[in-house]
mmCIF file of N, CA and C and ligand atoms in Angstrom:
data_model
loop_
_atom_site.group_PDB
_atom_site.id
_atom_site.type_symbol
_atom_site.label_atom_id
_atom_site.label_comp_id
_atom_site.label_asym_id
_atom_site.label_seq_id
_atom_site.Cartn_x
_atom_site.Cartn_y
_atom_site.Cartn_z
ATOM 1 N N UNK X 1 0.849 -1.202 0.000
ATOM 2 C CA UNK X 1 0.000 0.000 0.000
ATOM 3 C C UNK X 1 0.883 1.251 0.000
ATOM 4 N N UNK X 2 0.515 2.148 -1.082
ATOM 5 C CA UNK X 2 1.280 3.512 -0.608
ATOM 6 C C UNK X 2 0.809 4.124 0.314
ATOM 7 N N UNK X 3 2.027 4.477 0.811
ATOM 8 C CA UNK X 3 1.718 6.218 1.579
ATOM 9 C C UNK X 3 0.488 7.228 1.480
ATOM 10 N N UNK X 4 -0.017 7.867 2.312
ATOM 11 C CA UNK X 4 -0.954 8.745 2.180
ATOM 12 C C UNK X 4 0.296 10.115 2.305
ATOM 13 N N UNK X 5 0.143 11.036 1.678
ATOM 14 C CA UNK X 5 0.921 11.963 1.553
ATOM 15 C C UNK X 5 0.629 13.170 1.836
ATOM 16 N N UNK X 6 1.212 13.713 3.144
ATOM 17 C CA UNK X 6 1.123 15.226 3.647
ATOM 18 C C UNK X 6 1.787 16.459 3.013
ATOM 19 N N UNK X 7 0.914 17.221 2.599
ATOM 20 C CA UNK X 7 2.075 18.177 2.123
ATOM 21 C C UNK X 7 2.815 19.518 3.389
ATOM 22 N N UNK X 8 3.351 19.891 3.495
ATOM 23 C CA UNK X 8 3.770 21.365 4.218
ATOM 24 C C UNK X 8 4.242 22.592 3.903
ATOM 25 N N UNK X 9 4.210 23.706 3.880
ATOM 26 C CA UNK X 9 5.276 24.532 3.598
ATOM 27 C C UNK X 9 6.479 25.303 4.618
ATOM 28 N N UNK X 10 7.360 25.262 4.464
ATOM 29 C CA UNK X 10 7.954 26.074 5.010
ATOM 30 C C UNK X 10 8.355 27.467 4.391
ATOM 31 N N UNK X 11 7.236 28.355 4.837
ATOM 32 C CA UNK X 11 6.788 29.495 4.589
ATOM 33 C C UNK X 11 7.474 30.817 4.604
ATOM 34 N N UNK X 12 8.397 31.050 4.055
ATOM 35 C CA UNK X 12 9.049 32.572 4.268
ATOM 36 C C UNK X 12 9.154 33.666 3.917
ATOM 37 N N UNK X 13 8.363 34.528 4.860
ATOM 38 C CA UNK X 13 8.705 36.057 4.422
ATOM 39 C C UNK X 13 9.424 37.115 4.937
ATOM 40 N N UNK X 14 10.275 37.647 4.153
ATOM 41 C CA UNK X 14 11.136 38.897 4.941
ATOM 42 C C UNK X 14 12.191 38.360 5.944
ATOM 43 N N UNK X 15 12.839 37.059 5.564
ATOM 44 C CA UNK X 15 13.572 35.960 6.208
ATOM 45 C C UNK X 15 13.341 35.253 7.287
ATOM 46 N N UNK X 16 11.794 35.183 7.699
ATOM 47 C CA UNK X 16 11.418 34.496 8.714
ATOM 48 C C UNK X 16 10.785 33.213 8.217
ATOM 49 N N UNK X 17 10.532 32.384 8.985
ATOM 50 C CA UNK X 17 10.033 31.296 8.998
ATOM 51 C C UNK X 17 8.328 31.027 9.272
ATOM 52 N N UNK X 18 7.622 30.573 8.539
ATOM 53 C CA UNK X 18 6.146 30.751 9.785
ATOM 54 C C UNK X 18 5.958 29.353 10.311
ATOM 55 N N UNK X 19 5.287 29.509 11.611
ATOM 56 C CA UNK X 19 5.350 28.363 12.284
ATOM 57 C C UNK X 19 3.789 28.458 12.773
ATOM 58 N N UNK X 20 3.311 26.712 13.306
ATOM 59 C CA UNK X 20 1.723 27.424 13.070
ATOM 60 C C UNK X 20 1.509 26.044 14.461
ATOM 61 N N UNK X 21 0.816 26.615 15.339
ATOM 62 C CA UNK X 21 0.637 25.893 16.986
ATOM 63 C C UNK X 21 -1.012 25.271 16.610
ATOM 64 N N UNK X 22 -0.862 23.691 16.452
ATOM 65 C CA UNK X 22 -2.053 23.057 16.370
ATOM 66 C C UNK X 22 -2.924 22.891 17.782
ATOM 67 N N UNK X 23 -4.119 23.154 17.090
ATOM 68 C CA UNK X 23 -5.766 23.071 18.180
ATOM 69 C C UNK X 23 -6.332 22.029 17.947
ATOM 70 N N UNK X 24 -5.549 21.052 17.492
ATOM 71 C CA UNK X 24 -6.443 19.433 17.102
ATOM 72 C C UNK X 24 -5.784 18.770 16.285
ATOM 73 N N UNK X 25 -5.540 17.702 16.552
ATOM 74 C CA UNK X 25 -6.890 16.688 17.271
ATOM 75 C C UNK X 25 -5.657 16.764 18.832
ATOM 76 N N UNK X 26 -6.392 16.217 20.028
ATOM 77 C CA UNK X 26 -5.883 16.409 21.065
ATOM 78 C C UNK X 26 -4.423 15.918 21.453
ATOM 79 N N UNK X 27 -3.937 15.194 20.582
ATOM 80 C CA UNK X 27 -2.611 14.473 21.078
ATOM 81 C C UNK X 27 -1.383 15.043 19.721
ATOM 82 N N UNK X 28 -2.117 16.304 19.304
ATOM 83 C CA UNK X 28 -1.379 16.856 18.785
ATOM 84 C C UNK X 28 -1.330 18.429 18.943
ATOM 85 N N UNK X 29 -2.245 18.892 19.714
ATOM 86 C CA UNK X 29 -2.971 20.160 20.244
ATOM 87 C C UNK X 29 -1.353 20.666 21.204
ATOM 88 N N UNK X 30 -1.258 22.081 21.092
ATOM 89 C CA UNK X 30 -0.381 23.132 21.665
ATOM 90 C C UNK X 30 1.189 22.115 20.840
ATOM 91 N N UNK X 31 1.425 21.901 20.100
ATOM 92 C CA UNK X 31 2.693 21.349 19.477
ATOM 93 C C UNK X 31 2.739 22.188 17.720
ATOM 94 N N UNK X 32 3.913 22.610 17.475
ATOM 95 C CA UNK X 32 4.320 23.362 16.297
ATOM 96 C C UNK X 32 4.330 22.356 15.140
ATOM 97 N N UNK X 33 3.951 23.206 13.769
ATOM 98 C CA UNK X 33 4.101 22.079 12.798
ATOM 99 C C UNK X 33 4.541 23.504 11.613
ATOM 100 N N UNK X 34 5.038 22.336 10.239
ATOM 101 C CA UNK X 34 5.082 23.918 9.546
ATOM 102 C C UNK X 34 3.464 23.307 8.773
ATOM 103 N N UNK X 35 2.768 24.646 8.658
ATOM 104 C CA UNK X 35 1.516 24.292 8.068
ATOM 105 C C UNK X 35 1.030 23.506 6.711
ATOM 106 N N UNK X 36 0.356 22.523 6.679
ATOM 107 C CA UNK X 36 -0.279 21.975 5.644
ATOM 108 C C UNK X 36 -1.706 20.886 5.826
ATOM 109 N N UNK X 37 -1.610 19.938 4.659
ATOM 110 C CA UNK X 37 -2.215 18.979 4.933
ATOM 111 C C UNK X 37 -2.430 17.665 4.200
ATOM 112 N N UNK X 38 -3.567 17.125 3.805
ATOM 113 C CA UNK X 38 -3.069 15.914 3.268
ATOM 114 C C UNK X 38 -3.679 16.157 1.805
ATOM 115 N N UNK X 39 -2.587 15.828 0.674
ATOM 116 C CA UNK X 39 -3.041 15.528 -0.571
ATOM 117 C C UNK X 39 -4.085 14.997 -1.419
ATOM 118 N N UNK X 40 -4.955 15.889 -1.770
ATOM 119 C CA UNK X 40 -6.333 14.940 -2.067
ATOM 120 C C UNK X 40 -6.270 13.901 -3.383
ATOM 121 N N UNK X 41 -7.036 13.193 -3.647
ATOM 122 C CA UNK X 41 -7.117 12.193 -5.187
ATOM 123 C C UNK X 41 -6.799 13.240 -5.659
ATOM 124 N N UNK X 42 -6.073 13.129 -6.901
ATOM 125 C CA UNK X 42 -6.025 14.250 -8.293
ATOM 126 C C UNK X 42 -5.444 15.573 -8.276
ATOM 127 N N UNK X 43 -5.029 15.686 -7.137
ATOM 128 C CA UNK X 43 -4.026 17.161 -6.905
ATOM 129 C C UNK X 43 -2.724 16.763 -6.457
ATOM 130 N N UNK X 44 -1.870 17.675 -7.411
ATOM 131 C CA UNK X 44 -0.639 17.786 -7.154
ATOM 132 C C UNK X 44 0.165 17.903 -5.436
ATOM 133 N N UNK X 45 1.394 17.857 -5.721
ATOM 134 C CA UNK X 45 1.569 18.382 -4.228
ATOM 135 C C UNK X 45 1.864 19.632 -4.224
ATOM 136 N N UNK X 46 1.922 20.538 -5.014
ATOM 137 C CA UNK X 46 1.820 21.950 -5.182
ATOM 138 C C UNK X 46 0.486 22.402 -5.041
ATOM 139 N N UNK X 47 -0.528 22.011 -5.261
ATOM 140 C CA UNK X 47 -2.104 22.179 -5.627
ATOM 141 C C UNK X 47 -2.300 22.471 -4.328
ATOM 142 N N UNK X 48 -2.122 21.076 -3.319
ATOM 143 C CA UNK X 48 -2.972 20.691 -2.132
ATOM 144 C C UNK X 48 -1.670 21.988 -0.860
ATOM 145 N N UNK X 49 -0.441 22.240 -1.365
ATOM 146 C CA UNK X 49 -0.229 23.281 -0.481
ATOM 147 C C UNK X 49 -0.857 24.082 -0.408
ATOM 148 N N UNK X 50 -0.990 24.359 -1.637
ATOM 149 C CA UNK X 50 -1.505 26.336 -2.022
ATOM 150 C C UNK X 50 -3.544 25.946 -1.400
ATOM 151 N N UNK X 51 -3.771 25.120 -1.409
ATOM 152 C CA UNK X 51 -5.219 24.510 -1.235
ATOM 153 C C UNK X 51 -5.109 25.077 0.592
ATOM 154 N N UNK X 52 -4.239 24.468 0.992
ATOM 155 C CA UNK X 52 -4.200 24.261 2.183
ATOM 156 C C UNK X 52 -4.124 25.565 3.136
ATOM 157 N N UNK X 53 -3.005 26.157 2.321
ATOM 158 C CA UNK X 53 -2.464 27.267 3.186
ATOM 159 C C UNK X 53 -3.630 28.373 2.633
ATOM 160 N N UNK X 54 -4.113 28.451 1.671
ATOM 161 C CA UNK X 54 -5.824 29.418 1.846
ATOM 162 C C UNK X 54 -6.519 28.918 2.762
ATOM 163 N N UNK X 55 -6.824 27.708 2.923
ATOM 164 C CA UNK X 55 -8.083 27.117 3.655
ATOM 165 C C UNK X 55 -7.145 27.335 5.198
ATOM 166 N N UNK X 56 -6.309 27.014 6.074
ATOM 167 C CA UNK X 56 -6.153 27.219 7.309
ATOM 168 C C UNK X 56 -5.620 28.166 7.328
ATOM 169 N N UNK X 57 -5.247 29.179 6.709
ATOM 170 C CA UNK X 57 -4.360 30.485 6.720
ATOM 171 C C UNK X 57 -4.702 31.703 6.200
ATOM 172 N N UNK X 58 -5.773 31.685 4.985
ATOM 173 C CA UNK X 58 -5.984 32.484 4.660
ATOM 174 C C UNK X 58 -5.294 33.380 3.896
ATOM 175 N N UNK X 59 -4.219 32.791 2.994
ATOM 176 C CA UNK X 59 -3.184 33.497 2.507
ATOM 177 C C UNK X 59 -3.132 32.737 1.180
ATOM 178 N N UNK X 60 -2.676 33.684 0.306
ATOM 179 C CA UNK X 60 -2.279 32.986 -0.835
ATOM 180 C C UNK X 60 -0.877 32.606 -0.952
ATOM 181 N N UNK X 61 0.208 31.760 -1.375
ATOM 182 C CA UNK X 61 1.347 31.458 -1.244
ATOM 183 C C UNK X 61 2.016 30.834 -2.940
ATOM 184 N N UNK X 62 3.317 30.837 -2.732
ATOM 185 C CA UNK X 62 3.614 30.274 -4.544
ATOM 186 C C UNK X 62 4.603 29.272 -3.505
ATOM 187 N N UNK X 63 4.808 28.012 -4.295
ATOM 188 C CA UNK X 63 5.689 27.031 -3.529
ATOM 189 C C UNK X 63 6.762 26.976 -4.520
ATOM 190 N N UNK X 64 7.797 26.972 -3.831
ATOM 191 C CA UNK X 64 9.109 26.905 -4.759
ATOM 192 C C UNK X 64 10.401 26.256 -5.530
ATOM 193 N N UNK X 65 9.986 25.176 -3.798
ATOM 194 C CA UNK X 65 11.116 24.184 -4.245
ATOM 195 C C UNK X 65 10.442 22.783 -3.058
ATOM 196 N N UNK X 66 10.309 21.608 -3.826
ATOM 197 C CA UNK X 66 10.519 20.219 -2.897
ATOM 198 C C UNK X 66 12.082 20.905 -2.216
ATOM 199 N N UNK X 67 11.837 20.276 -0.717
ATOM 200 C CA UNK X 67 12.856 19.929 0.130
ATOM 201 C C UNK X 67 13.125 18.459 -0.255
ATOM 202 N N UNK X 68 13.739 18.256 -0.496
ATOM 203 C CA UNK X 68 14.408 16.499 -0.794
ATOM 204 C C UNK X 68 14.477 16.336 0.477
ATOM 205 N N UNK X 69 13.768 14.559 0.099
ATOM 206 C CA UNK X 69 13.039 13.755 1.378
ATOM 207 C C UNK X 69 11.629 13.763 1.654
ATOM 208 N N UNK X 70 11.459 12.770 2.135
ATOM 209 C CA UNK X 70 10.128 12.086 3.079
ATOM 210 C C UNK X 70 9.763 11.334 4.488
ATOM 211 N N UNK X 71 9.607 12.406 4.923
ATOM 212 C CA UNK X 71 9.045 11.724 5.964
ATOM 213 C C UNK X 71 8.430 11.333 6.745
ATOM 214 N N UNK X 72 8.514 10.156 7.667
ATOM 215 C CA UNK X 72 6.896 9.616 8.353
ATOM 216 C C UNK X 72 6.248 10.156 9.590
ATOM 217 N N UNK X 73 5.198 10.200 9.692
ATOM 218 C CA UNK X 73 4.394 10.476 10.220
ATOM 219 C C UNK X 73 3.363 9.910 11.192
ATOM 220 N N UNK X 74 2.138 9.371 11.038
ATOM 221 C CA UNK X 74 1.485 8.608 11.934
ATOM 222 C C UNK X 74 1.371 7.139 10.551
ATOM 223 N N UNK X 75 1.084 5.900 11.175
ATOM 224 C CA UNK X 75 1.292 4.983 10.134
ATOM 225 C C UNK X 75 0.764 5.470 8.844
ATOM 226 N N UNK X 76 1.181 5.116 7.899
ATOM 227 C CA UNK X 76 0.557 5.138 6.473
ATOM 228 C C UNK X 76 0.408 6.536 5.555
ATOM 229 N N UNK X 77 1.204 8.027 6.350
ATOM 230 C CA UNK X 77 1.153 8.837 6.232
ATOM 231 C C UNK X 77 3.087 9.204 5.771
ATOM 232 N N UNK X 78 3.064 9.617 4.959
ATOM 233 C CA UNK X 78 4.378 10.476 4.919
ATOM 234 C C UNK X 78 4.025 12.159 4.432
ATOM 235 N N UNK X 79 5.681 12.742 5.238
ATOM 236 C CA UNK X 79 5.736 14.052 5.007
ATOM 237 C C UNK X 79 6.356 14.838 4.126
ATOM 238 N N UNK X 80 5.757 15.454 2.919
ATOM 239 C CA UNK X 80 6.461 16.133 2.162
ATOM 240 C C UNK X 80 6.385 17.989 1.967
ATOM 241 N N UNK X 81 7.536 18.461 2.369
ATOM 242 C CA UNK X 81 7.774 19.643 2.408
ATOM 243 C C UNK X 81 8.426 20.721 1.316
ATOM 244 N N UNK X 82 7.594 21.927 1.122
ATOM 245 C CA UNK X 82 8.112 22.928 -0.417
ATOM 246 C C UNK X 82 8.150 23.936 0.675
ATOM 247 N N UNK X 83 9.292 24.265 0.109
ATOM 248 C CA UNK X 83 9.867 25.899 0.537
ATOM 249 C C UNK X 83 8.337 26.983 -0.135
ATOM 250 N N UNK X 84 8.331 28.012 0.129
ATOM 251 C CA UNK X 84 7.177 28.931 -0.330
ATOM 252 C C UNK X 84 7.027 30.049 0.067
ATOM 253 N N UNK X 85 6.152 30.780 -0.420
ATOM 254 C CA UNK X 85 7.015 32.703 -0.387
ATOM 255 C C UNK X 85 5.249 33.024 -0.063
ATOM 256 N N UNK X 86 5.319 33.582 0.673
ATOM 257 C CA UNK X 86 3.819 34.782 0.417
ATOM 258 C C UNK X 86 3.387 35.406 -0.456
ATOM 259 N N UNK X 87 2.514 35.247 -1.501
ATOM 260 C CA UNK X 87 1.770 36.055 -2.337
ATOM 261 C C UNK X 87 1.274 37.249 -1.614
ATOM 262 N N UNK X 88 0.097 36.843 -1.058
ATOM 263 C CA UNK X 88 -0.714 37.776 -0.361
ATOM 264 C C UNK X 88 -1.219 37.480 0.536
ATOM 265 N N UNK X 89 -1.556 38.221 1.812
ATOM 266 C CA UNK X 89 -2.548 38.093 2.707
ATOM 267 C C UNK X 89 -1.479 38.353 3.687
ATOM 268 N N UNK X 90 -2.360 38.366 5.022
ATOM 269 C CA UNK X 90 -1.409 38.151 6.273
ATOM 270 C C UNK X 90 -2.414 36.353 7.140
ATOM 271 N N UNK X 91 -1.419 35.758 7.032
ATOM 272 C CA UNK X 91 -1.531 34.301 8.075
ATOM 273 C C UNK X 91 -2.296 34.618 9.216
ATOM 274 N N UNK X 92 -3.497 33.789 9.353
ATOM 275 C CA UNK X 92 -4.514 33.724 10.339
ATOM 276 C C UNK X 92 -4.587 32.430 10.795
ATOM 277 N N UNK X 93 -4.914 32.337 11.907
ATOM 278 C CA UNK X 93 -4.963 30.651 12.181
ATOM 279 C C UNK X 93 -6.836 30.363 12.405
ATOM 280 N N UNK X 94 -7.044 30.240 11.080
ATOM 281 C CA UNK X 94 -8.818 30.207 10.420
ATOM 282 C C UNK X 94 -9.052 28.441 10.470
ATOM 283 N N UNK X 95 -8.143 28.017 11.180
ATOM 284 C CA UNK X 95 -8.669 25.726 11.100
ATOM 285 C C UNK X 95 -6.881 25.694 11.565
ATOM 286 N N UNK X 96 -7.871 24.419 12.335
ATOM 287 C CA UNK X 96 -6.694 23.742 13.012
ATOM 288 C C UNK X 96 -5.798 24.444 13.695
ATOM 289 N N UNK X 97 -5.546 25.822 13.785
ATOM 290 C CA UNK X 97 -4.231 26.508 14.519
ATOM 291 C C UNK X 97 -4.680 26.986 15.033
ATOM 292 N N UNK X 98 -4.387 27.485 16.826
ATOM 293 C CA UNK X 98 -4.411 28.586 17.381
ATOM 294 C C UNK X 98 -3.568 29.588 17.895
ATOM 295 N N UNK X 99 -2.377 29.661 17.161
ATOM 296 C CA UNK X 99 -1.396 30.430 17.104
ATOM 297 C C UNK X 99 -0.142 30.238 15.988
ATOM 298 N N UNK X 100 0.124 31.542 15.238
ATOM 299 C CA UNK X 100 0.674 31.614 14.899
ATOM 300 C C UNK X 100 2.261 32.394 15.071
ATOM 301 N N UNK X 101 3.893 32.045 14.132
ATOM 302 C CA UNK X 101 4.692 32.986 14.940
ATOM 303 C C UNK X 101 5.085 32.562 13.423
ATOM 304 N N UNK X 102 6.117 33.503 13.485
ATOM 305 C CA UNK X 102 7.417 34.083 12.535
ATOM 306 C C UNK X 102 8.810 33.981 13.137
ATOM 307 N N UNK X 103 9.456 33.284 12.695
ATOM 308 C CA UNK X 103 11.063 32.939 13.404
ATOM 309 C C UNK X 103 12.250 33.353 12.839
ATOM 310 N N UNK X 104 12.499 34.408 13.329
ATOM 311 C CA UNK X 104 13.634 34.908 12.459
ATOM 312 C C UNK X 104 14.599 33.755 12.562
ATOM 313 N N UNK X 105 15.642 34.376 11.531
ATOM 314 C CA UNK X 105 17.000 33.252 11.902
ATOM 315 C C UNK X 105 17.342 33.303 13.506
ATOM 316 N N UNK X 106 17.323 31.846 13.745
ATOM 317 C CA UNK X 106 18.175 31.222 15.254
ATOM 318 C C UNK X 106 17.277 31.179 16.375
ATOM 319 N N UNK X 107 15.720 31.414 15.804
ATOM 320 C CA UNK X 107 14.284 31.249 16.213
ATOM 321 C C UNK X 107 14.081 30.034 16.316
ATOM 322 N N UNK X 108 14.519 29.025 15.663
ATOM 323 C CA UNK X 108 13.794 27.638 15.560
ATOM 324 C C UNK X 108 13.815 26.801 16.775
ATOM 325 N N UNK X 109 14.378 27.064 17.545
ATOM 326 C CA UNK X 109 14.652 26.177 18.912
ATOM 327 C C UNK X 109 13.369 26.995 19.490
ATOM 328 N N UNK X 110 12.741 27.964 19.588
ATOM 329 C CA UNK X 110 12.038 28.809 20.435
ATOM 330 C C UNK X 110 10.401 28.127 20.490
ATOM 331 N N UNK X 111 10.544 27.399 19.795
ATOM 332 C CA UNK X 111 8.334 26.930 19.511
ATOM 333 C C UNK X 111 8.826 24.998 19.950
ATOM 334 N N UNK X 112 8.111 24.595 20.588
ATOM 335 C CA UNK X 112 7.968 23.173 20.493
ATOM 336 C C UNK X 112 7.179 22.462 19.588
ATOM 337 N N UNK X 113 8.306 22.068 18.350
ATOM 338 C CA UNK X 113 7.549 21.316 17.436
ATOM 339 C C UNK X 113 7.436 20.182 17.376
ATOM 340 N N UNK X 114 6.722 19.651 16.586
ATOM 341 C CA UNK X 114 5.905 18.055 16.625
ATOM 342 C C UNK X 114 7.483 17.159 16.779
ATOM 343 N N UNK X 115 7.204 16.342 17.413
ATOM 344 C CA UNK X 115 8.647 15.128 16.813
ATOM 345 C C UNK X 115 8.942 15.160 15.199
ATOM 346 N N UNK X 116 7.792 14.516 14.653
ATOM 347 C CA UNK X 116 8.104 13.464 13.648
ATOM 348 C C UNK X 116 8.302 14.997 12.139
ATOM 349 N N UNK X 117 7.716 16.733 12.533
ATOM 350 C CA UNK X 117 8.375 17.901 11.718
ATOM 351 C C UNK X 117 9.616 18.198 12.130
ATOM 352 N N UNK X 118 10.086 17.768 12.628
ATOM 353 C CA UNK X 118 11.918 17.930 13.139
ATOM 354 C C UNK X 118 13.178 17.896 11.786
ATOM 355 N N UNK X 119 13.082 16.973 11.269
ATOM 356 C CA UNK X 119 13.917 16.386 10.388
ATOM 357 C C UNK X 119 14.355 17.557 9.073
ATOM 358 N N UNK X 120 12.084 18.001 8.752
ATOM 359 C CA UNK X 120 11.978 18.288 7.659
ATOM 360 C C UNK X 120 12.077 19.975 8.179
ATOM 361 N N UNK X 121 12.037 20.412 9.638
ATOM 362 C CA UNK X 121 12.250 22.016 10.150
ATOM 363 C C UNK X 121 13.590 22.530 9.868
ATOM 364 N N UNK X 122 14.255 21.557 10.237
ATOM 365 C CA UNK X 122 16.091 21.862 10.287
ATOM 366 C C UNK X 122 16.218 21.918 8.502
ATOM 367 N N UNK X 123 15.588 21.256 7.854
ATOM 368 C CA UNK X 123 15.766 21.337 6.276
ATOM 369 C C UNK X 123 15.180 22.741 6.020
ATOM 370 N N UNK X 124 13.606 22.992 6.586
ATOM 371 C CA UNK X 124 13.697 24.258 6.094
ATOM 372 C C UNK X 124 14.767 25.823 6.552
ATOM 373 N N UNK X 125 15.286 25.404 7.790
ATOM 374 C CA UNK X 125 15.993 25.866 8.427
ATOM 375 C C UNK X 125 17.292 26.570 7.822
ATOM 376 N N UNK X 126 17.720 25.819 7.163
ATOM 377 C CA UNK X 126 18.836 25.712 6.773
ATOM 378 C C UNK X 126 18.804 26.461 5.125
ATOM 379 N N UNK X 127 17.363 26.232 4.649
ATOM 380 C CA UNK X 127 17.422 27.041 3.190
ATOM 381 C C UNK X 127 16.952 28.685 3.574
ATOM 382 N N UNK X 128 16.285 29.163 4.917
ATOM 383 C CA UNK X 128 15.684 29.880 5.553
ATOM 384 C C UNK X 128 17.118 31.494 4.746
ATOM 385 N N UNK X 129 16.376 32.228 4.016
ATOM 386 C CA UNK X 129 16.827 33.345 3.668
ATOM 387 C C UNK X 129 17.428 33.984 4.534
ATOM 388 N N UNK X 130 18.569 34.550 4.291
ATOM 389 C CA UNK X 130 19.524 35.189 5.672
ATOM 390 C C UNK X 130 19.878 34.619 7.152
ATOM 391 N N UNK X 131 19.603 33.111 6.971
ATOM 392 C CA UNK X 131 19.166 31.850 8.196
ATOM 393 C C UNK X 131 20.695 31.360 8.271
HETATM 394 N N1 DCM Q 201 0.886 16.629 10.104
HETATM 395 C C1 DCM Q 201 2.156 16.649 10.689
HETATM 396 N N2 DCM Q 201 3.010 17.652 10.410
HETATM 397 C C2 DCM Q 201 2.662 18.636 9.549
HETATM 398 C C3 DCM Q 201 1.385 18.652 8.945
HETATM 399 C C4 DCM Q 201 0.510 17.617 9.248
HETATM 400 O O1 DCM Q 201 2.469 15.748 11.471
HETATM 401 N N3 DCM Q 201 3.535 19.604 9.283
HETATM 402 C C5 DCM Q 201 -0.041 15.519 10.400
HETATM 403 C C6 DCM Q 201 -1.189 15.899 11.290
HETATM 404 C C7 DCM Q 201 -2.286 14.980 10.836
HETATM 405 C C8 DCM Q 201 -2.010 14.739 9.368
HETATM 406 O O2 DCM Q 201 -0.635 15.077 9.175
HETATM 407 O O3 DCM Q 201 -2.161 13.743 11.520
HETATM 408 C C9 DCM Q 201 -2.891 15.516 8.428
HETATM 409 O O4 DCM Q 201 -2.802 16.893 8.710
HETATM 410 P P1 DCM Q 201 -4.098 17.841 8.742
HETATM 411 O O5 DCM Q 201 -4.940 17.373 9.905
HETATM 412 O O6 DCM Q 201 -3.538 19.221 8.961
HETATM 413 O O7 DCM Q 201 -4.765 17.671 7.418
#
């Protein structure tokens, strides 16, 4: 069976990072993730970012680059992460989030994020503009 496939972005504007504090489901509630969600039938993994980050964020976004790699998640789920720039809007936490932050460079230690976004944070970390 394949993978069910998450998408994320690691979101940057003005060399920060956005980071987004989940309100659900409970055993994932007050823990950092970079925002997304899961890939529907028939959409790209570019599609279901830009899908995503309107629908819990309220923002429009352009995705730029796969981060090379995948990784897992809860069984049967893997995580795939695109770098991505702000079009428009300002980030609201409108589903699933109840807080949002911006991490400048050497920010990333500062939010407690999920375990299993670790791998793919330090990746965005590391491409993080002026980071
Ligand atoms: N998920 C995750 N890390 C992310 C985004 C999502 O671990 N950066 C997990 C949380 C859910 C599943 O993927 O178990 C689907 O996400 P959502 O509920 O946001 O659609």
């Amino acid at each position: 069976m394949t993978d069910r496939v998450v998408v994320a972005g690691a979101v940057y504007d003005r060399g920060r990072l956005l980071a987004a504090r989940r309100s659900s489901p409970p055993e994932l509630a007050g823990r950092w993730e970079l925002p997304g969600g899961k890939v529907e039938p028939g959409e790209s993994g570019e599609q279901a970012l830009v899908r995503e980050l309107r629908e819990e964020l309220g923002v429009e976004a352009e995705p730029l680059e796969r981060i090379p790699g995948e990784w897992p998640l809860k069984p049967g789920y893997v995580l795939h992460v695109w770098t991505a720039r702000l079009v428009s809007g300002v980030p609201a936490p409108l589903q699933d989030h109840d807080e949002l932050r911006w991490l400048g460079p050497g920010e990333s230690g500062t939010v407690d994020w999920l375990e299993q976004d670790l791998p793919a944070v330090a990746e965005a970390v590391r491409r993080q503009p002026g980071g």
